[in-house]
Coordinates of C-alpha atoms in Angstrom, one line a residue:
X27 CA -138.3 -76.7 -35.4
X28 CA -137.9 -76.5 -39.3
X29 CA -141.0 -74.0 -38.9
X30 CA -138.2 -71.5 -37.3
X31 CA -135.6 -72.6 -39.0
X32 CA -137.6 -71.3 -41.7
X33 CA -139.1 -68.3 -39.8
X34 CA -135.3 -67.6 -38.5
X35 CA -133.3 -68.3 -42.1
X36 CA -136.5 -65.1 -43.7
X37 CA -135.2 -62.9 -40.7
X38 CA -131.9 -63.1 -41.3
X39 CA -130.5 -59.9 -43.8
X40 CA -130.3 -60.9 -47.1
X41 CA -127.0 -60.0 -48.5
X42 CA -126.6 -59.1 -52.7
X43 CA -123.9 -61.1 -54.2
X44 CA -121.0 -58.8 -55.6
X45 CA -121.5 -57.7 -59.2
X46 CA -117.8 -58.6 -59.8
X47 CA -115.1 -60.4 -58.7
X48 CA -112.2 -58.9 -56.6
X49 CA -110.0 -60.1 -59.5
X50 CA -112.4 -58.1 -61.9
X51 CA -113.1 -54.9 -59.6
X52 CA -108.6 -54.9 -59.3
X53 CA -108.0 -55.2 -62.7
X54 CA -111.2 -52.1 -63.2
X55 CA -109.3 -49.7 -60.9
X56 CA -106.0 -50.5 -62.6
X57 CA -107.9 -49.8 -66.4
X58 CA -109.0 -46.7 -64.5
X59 CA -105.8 -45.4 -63.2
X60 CA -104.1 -46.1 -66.8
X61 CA -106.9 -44.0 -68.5
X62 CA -106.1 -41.3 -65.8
X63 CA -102.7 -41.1 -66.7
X64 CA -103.4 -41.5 -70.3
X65 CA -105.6 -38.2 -70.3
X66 CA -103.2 -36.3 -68.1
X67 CA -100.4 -36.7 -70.5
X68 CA -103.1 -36.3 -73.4
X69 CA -103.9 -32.5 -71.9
X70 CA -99.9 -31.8 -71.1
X71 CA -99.9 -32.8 -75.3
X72 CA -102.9 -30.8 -76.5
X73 CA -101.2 -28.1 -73.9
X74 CA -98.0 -28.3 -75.1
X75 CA -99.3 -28.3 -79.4
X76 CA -101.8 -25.4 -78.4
X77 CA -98.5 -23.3 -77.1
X78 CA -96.5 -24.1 -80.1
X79 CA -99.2 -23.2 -82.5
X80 CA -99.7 -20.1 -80.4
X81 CA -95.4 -19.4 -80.4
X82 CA -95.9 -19.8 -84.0
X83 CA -98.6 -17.6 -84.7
X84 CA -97.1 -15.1 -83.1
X85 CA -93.5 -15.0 -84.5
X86 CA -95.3 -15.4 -87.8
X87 CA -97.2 -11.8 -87.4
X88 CA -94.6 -10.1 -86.1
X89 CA -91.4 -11.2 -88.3
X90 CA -92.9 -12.5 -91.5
X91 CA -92.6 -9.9 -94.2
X92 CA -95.3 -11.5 -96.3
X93 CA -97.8 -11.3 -93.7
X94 CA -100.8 -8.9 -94.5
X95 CA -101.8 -9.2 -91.1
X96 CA -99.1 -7.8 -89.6
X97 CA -99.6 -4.9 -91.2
X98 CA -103.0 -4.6 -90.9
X99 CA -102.9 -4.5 -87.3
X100 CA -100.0 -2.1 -87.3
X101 CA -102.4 0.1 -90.2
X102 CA -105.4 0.4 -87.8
X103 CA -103.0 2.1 -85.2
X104 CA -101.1 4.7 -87.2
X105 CA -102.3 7.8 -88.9
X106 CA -101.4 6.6 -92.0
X107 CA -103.3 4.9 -95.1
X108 CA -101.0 2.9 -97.4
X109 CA -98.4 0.7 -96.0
X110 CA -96.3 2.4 -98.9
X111 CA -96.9 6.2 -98.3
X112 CA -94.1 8.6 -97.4
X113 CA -95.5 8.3 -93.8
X114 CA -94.6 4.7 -93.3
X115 CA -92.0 3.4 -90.8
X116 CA -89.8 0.8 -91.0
X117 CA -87.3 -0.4 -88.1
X118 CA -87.6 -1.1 -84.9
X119 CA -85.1 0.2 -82.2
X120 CA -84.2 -0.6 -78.9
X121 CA -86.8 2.2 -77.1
X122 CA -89.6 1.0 -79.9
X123 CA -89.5 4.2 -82.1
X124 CA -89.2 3.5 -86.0
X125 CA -87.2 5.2 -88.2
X126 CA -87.7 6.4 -91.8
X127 CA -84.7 5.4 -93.0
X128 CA -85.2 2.2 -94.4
X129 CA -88.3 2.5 -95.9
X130 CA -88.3 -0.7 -98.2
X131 CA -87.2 -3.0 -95.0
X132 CA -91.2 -2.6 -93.2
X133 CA -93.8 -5.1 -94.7
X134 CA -96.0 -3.6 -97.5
X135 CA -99.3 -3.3 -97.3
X136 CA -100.9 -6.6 -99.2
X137 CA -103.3 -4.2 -100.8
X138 CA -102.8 -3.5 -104.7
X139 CA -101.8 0.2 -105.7
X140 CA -103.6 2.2 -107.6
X141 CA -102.7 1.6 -111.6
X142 CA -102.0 5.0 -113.4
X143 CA -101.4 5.2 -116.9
X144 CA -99.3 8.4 -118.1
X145 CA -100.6 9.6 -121.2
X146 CA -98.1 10.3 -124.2
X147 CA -99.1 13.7 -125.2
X148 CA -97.5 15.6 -127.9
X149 CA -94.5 17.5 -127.4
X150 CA -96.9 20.9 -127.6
X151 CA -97.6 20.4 -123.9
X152 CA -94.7 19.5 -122.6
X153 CA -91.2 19.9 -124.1
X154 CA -92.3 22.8 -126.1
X155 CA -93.5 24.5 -123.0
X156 CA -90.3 24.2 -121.7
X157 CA -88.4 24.9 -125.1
X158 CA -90.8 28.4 -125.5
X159 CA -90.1 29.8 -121.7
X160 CA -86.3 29.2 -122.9
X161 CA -86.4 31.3 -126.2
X162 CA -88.6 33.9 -124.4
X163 CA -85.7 34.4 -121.8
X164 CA -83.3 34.6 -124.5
X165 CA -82.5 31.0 -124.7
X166 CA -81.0 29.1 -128.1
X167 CA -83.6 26.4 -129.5
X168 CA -83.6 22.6 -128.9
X169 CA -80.8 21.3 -130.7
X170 CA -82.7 17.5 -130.1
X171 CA -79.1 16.9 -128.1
X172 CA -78.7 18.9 -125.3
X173 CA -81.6 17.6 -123.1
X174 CA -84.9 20.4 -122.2
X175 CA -84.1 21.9 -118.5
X176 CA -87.0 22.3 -116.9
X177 CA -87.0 26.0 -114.8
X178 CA -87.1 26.2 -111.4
X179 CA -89.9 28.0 -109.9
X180 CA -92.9 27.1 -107.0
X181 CA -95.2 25.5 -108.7
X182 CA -92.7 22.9 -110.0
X183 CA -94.9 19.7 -108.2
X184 CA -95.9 19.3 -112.5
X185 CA -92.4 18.4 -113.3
X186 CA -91.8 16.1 -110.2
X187 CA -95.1 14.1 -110.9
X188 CA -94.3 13.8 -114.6
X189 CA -90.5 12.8 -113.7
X190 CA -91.1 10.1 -111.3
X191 CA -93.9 8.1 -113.5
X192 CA -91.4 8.0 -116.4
X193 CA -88.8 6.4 -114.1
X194 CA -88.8 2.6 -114.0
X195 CA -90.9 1.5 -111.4
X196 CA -88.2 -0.2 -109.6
X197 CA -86.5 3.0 -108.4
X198 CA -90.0 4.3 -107.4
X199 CA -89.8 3.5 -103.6
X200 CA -92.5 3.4 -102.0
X201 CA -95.3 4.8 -104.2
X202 CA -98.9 4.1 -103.8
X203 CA -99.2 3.9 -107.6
X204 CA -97.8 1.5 -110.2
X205 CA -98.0 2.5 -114.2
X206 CA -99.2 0.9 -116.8
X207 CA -98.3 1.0 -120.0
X208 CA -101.8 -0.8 -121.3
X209 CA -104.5 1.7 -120.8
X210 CA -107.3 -1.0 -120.6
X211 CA -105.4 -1.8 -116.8
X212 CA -105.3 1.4 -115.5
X213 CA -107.6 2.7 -112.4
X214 CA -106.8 6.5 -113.3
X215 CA -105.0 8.5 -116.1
X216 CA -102.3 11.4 -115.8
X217 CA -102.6 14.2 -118.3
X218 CA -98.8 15.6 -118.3
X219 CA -99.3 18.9 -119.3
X220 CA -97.2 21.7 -117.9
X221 CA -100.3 23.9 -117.3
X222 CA -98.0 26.5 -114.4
X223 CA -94.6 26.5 -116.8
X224 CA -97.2 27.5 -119.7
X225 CA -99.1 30.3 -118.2
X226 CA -95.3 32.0 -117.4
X227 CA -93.9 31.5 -120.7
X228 CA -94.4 35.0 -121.7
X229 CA -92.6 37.2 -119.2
X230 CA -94.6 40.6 -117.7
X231 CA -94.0 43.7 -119.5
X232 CA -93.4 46.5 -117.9
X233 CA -96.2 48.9 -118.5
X234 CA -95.6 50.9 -121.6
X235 CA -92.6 48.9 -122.6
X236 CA -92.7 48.9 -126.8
X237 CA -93.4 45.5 -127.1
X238 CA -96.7 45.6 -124.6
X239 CA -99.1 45.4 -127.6
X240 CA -97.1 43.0 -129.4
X241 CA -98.3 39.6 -129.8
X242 CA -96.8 36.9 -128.2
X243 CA -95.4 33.8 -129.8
X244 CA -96.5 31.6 -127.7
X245 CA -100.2 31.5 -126.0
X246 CA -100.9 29.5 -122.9
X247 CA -105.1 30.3 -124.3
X248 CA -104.4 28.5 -127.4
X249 CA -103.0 25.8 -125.5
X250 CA -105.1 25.2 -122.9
X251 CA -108.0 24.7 -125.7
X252 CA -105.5 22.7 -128.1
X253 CA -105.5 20.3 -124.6
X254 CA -108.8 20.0 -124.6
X255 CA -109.5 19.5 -128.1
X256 CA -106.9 16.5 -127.9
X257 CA -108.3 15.1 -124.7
X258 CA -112.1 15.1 -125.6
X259 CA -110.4 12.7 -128.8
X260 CA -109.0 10.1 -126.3
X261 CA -111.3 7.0 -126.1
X262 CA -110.7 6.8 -122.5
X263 CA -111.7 10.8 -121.3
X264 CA -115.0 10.0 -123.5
X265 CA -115.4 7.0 -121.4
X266 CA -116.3 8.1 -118.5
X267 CA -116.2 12.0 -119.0
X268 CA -112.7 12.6 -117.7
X269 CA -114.0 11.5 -114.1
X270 CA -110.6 9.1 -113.6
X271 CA -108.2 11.7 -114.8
X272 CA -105.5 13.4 -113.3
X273 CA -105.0 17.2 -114.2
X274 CA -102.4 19.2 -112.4
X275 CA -102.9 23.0 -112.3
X276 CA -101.0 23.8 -109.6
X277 CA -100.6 27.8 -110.4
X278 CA -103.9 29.2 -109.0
X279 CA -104.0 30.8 -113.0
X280 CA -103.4 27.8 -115.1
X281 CA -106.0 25.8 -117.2
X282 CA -108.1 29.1 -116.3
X283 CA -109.9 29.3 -120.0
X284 CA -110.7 25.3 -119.5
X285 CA -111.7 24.8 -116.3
X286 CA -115.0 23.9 -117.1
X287 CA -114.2 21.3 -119.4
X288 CA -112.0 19.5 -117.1
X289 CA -113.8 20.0 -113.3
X290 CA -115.1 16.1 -113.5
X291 CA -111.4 15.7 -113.4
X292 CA -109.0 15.2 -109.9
X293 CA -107.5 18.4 -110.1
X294 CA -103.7 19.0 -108.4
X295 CA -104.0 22.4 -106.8
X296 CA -102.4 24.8 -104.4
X297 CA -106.0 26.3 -103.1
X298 CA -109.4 27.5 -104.3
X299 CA -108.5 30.7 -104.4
X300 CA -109.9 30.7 -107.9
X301 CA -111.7 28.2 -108.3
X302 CA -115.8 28.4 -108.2
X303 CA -117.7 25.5 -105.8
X304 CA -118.4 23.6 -108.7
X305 CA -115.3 23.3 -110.3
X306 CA -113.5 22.0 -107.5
X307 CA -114.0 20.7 -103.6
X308 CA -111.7 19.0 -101.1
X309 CA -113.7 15.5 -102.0
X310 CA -112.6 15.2 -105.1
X311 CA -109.1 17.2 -105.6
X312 CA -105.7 17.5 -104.2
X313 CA -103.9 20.4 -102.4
X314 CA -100.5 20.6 -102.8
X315 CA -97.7 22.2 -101.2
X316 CA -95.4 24.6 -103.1
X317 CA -92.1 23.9 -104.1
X318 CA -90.3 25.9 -101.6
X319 CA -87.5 28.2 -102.7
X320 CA -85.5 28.7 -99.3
X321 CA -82.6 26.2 -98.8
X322 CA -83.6 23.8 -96.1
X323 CA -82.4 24.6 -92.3
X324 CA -79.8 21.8 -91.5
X325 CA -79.2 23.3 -88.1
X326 CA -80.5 21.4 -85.2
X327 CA -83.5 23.3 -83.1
X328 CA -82.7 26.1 -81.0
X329 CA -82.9 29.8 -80.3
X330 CA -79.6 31.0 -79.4
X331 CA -78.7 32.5 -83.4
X332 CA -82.3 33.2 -83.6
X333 CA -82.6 36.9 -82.7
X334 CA -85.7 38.2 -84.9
X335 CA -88.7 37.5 -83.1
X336 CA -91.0 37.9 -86.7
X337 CA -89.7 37.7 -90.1
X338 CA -91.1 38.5 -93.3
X339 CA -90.3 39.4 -96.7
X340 CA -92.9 39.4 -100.0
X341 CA -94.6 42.0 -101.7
X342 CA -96.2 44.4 -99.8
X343 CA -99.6 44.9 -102.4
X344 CA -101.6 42.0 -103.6
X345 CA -105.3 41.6 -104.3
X346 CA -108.3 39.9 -102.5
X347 CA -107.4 38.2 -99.2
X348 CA -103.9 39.7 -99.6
X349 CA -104.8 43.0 -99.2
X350 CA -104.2 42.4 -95.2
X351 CA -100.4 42.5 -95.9
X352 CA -100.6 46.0 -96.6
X353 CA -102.1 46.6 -93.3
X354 CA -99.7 44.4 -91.6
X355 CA -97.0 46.2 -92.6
X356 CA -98.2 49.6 -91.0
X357 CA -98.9 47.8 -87.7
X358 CA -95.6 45.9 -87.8
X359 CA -93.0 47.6 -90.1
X360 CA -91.8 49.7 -86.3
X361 CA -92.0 46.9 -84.3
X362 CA -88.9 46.3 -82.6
X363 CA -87.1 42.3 -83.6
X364 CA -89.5 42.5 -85.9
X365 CA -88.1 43.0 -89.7
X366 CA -91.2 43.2 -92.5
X367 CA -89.4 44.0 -95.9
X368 CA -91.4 44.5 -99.5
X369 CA -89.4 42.0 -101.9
X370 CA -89.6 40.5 -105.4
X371 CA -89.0 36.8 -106.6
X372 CA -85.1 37.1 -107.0
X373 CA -82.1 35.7 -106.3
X374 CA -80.8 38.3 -104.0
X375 CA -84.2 38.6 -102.6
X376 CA -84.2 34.6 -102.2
X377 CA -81.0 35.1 -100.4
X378 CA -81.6 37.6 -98.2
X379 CA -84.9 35.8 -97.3
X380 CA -83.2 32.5 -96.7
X381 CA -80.8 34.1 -94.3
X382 CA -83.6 36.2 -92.3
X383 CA -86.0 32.7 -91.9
X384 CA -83.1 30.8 -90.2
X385 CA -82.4 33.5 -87.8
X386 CA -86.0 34.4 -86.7
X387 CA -88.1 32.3 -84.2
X388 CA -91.7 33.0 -86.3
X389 CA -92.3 33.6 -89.9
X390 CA -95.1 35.6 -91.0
X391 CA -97.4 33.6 -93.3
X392 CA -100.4 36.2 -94.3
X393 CA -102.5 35.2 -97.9
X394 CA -101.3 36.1 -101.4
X395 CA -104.0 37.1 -104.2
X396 CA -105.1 33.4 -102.8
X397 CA -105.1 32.1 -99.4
X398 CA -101.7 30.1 -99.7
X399 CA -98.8 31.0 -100.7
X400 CA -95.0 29.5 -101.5
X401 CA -93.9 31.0 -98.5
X402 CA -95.3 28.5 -95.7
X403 CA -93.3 26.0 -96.7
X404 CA -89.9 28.2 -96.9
X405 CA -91.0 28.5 -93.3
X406 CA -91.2 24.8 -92.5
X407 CA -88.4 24.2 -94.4
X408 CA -86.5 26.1 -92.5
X409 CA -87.7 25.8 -89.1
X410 CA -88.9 29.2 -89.0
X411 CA -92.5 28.9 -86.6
X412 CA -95.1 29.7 -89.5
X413 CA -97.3 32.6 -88.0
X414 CA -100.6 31.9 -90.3
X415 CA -102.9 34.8 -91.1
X416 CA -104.9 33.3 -94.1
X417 CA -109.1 32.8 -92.7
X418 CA -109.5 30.5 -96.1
X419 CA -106.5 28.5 -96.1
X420 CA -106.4 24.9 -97.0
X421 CA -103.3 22.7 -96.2
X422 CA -101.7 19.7 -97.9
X423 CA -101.6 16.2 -96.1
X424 CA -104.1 17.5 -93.5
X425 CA -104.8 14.0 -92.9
X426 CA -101.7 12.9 -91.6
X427 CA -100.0 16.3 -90.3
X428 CA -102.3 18.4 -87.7
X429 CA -100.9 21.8 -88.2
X430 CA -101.7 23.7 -85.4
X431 CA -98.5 21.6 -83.7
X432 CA -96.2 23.1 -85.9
X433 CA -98.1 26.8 -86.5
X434 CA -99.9 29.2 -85.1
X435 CA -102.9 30.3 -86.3
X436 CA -104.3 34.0 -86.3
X437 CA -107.8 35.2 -87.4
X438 CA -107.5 37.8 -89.5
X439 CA -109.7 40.8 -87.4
X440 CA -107.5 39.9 -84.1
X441 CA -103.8 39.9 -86.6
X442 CA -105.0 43.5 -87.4
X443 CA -105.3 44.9 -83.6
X444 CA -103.0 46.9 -82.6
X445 CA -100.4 45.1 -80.9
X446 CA -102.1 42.1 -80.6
X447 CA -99.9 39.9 -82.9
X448 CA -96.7 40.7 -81.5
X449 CA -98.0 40.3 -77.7
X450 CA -99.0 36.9 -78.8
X451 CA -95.8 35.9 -80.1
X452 CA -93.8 37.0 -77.4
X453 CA -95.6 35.3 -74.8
X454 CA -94.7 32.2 -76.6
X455 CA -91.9 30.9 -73.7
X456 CA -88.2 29.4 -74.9
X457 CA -89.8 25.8 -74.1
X458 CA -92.4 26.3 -76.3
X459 CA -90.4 27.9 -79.1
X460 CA -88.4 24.7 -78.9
X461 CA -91.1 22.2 -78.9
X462 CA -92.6 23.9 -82.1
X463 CA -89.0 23.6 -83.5
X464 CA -88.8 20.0 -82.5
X465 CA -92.2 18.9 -83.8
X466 CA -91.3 20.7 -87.3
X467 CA -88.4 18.6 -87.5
X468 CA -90.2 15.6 -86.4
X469 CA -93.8 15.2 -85.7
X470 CA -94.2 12.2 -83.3
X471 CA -97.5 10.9 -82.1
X472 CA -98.0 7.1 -80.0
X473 CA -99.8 4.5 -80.3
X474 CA -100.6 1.5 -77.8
X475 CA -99.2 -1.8 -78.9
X476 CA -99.9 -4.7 -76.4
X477 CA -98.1 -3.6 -73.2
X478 CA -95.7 -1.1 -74.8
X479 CA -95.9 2.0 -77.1
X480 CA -94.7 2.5 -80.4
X481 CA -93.4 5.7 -81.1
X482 CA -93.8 7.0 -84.8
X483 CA -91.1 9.9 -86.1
X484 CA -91.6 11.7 -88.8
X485 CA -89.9 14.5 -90.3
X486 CA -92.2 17.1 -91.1
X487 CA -90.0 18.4 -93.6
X488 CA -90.1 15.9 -95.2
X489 CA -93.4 16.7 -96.6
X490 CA -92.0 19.5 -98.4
X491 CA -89.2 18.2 -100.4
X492 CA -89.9 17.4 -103.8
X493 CA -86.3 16.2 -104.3
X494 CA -86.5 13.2 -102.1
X495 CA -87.3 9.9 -103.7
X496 CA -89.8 9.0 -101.0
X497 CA -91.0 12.5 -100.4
X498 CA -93.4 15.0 -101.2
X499 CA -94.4 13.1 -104.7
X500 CA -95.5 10.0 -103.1
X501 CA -97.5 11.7 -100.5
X502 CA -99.4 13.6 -103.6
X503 CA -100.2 10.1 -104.9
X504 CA -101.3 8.7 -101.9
X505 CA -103.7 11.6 -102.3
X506 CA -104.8 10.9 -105.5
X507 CA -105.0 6.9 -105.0
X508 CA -107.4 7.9 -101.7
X509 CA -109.9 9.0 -104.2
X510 CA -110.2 6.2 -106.7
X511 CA -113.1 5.2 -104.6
X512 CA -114.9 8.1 -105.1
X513 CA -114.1 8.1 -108.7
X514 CA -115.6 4.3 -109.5
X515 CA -118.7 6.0 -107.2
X516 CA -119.1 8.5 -109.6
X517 CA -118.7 6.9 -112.8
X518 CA -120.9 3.9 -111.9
X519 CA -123.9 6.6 -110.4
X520 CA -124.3 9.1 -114.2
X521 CA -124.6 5.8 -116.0
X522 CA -127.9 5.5 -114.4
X523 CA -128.4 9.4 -113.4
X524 CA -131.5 11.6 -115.0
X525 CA -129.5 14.5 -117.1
X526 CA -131.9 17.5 -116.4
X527 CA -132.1 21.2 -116.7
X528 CA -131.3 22.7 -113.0
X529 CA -131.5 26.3 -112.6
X530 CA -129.2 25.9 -109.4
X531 CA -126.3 23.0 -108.9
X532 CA -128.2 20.0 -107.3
X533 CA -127.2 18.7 -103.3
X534 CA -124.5 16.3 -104.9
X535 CA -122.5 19.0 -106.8
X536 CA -119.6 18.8 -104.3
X537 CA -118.6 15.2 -105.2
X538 CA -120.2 15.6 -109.1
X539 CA -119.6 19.5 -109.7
X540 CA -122.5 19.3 -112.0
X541 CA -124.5 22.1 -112.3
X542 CA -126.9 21.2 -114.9
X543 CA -127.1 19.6 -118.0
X544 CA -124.2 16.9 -118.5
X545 CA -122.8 18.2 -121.4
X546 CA -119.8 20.3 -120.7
X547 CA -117.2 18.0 -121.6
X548 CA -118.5 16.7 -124.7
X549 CA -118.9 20.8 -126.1
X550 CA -115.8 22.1 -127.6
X551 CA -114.2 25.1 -126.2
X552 CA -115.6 28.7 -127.3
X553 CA -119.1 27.0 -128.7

């Protein structure tokens, strides 16, 4: 009997105690419903800080002025290079377009601007340029009271660079360059010397007239070398060979007898016209636009008082490239709505051209004795469609304005067809006459920004006026400031550079416009 009690108590399942207690396994799912809750609040916490960090990143990019990322992003989609450039925007409106109105109100670019130191030359090359083209008009001499007047004429950009770096830099709104006054901080150095006002300081003679042979008082030769002479004294042109200098010679004549001497130099020009491959490239120099002498349109776009189809009014004979005008003006001179008039510089002539560019739809635009000339910008100035006929033509600004949206370009062989330019033109529709009209008064272009667009407006014209505070001048140093790259490129590559004896300029001579030895700048001029 105990044997199956035995054999009966081994048969019977063995049950495992419980591990815990029901006490202990209650007060475990209680822990465990406390640390449930506990986490869920934890992730609505972390939740809720990761919004409010995200809230605040975001109202920080967008409405902190001090915020270089801000403008950054807004930089990397606009066509535009320097937060403080002529192009920059700065409000926002209710449809998302920005106006230029309040320039200073937009964030600034965090990036430094380019330090320019002005050099203090000696009165020779500037006030007594101006003082000389005065007593060769008949003018009285400088009293040392009456302040110097500097003329008006197109290539004026040399007195609007040399008066705006001489103004404190508080009322210099928006430039992409700050001066210094110690030369030892500077990144580039302007040589002020009124190199277009000099070569016109004589005026032409008539031919035969009794003073022809007569020498002149003053010579725009003697000056140019005097320049030179002075500059290759200057501690900081013998530094690094004139390479972060800044030489305007805007008239496609001046510095002519020094060119040499000065091509490491960034040189302010209109064109190439006559200028030689190694004295001058688009890598390392500046085109600027004329100072244009037609009173700005202020009318709004529109056709209805325009009544000339084609416009144009300059001298009929000029050399080179402008030899096609002469041509023109057989083909177009019986054209009907088309009026093509020989004129001087004048102020009846700048009269009668003013009125004749606000009344026309296009403006003819054919080359000079270069490939520009002061009467494109008239054009855009006055919302006259420029009508280009110029094969070699290089524009200002071509990196922010694309000109074939407020021109229209002509080769040269079709302009001189019969018939050819003025079927063009007139196939041109009212519609699209307007639209060229509106994009020379503004040029607009979009850019994605999150879910929206932002819509840029820029006036055009605005290019073009020298008189502005936050015009034309700052767009030329925004220019010049874009190539202070290059220039530390440069200077840093000839300290470690070979000089040798090349019978043809080496593969590098567009950005060094060497063409041999390395000696120009040190030789004096006429040795």
């Amino acid at each position: 009997m105990n044997g199956r009690s035995v054999v009966a108590k081994r048969s019977k399942p063995a049950s495992s105690p419980p591990f815990y207690s029901n006490a202990s396994q209650t007060h475990i799912q209680a822990l465990i419903c406390t640390m449930a809750r506990k986490y869920s609040l934890l992730k609505q916490m972390l939740a809720t800080i990761l919004l409010v960090i995200v809230v605040y990143a975001l109202l920080n990019t967008f409405l902190s002025p001090a915020n270089s990322s801000s403008s950054a992003q807004l930089e990397t989609t606009l066509p535009f290079s320097h937060g403080h450039s002529a192009a920059t925007i700065s409000e926002f409106t209710r449809e998302g377009e920005f106006s230029r109105d309040d320039l200073e109100k937009f964030p600034a670019k965090s990036a430094p601007r380019a330090k320019i130191y002005l050099y203090d030359l000696p009165k020779r090359f500037t006030n007594d340029v101006i003082e000389h083209h005065s007593l060769a008009r008949g003018g009285r001499p400088a009293d040392g009271v009456s302040p110097l007047k500097y003329p008006g004429h197109q290539h004026m950009a040399e007195w609007y660079l040399y008066v705006d770096l001489m103004r404190p830099d508080s009322e210099r709104v928006g430039s992409p360059v700050v001066r210094v006054l110690d030369p030892d901080e500077a990144d580039l150095f302007y040589v002020p010397f009124f190199s277009s006002l000099s070569l016109i300081v004589n005026p032409v003679r008539a031919s035969g007239s009794s003073q022809e042979k007569a020498r002149p008082l003053y010579s725009d030769e003697e000056t140019q070398e005097a320049l030179v002479e002075w500059l290759e004294k200057q501690e900081y042109w013998r530094r690094n060979n004139g390479r972060d200098h800044v030489i305007i010679a805007q008239d496609p004549n001046a510095l002519f007898k020094v060119l040499d001497w000065i091509k490491n130099s960034i040189l302010l020009v209109s064109d190439f016209g006559r200028l030689r491959s190694e004295q001058a490239s688009l890598v390392k120099d500046v085109i600027l636009p004329y100072s244009h002498r037609i009173n700005t349109y202020t009318g709004d776009v529109g056709i209805e008082h325009r009544n000339t189809l084609l416009f144009f009014m300059g001298a009929r004979f000029r050399k080179q490239g402008g030899k096609i005008r002469d041509l023109l003006f057989q083909l177009l001179e019986n054209e009907e709505d088309v009026i093509i008039r020989h004129g001087t510089q004048s102020r009846v002539n700048r009269r009668a051209a003013s009125q004749g560019m606000h009344t026309s739809k296009f403006c003819l635009n054919p080359a000079g004795d270069t490939p520009s000339a002061c009467r494109l910008f008239d054009s855009i100035v006055s919302l006259c469609i420029p009508v280009i006929i110029s094969d070699g033509i290089e524009l200002p600004f071509e990196d922010v304005i694309d000109y074939t949206k407020i021109a229209i370009f002509v080769d040269t062989t079709s302009a001189l067809k019969p018939g050819f330019l003025v079927s063009r033109l007139r196939a041109v529709t009212s519609e699209g006459i307007l639209e060229y009209q509106r994009k020379l008064k503004e040029f607009a272009s979009i850019s994605p920004v999150h879910n929206g667009k932002l819509k840029i407006v820029i006036q055009v014209k605005h290019y073009f006026q020298y008189e502005e505070p936050n015009g034309t001048v700052n767009e030329i140093w925004r220019q010049v400031s874009q190539k202070l790259p290059l220039v530390r490129l440069m200077i840093n590559r000839e300290k470690r550079l070979v000089k040798r004896e090349l019978t043809e300029p080496d593969c590098s001579c567009l950005c060094t416009n060497q063409s041999g030895v390395v000696t120009t700048l040190r030789s004096r001029v006429g040795s």
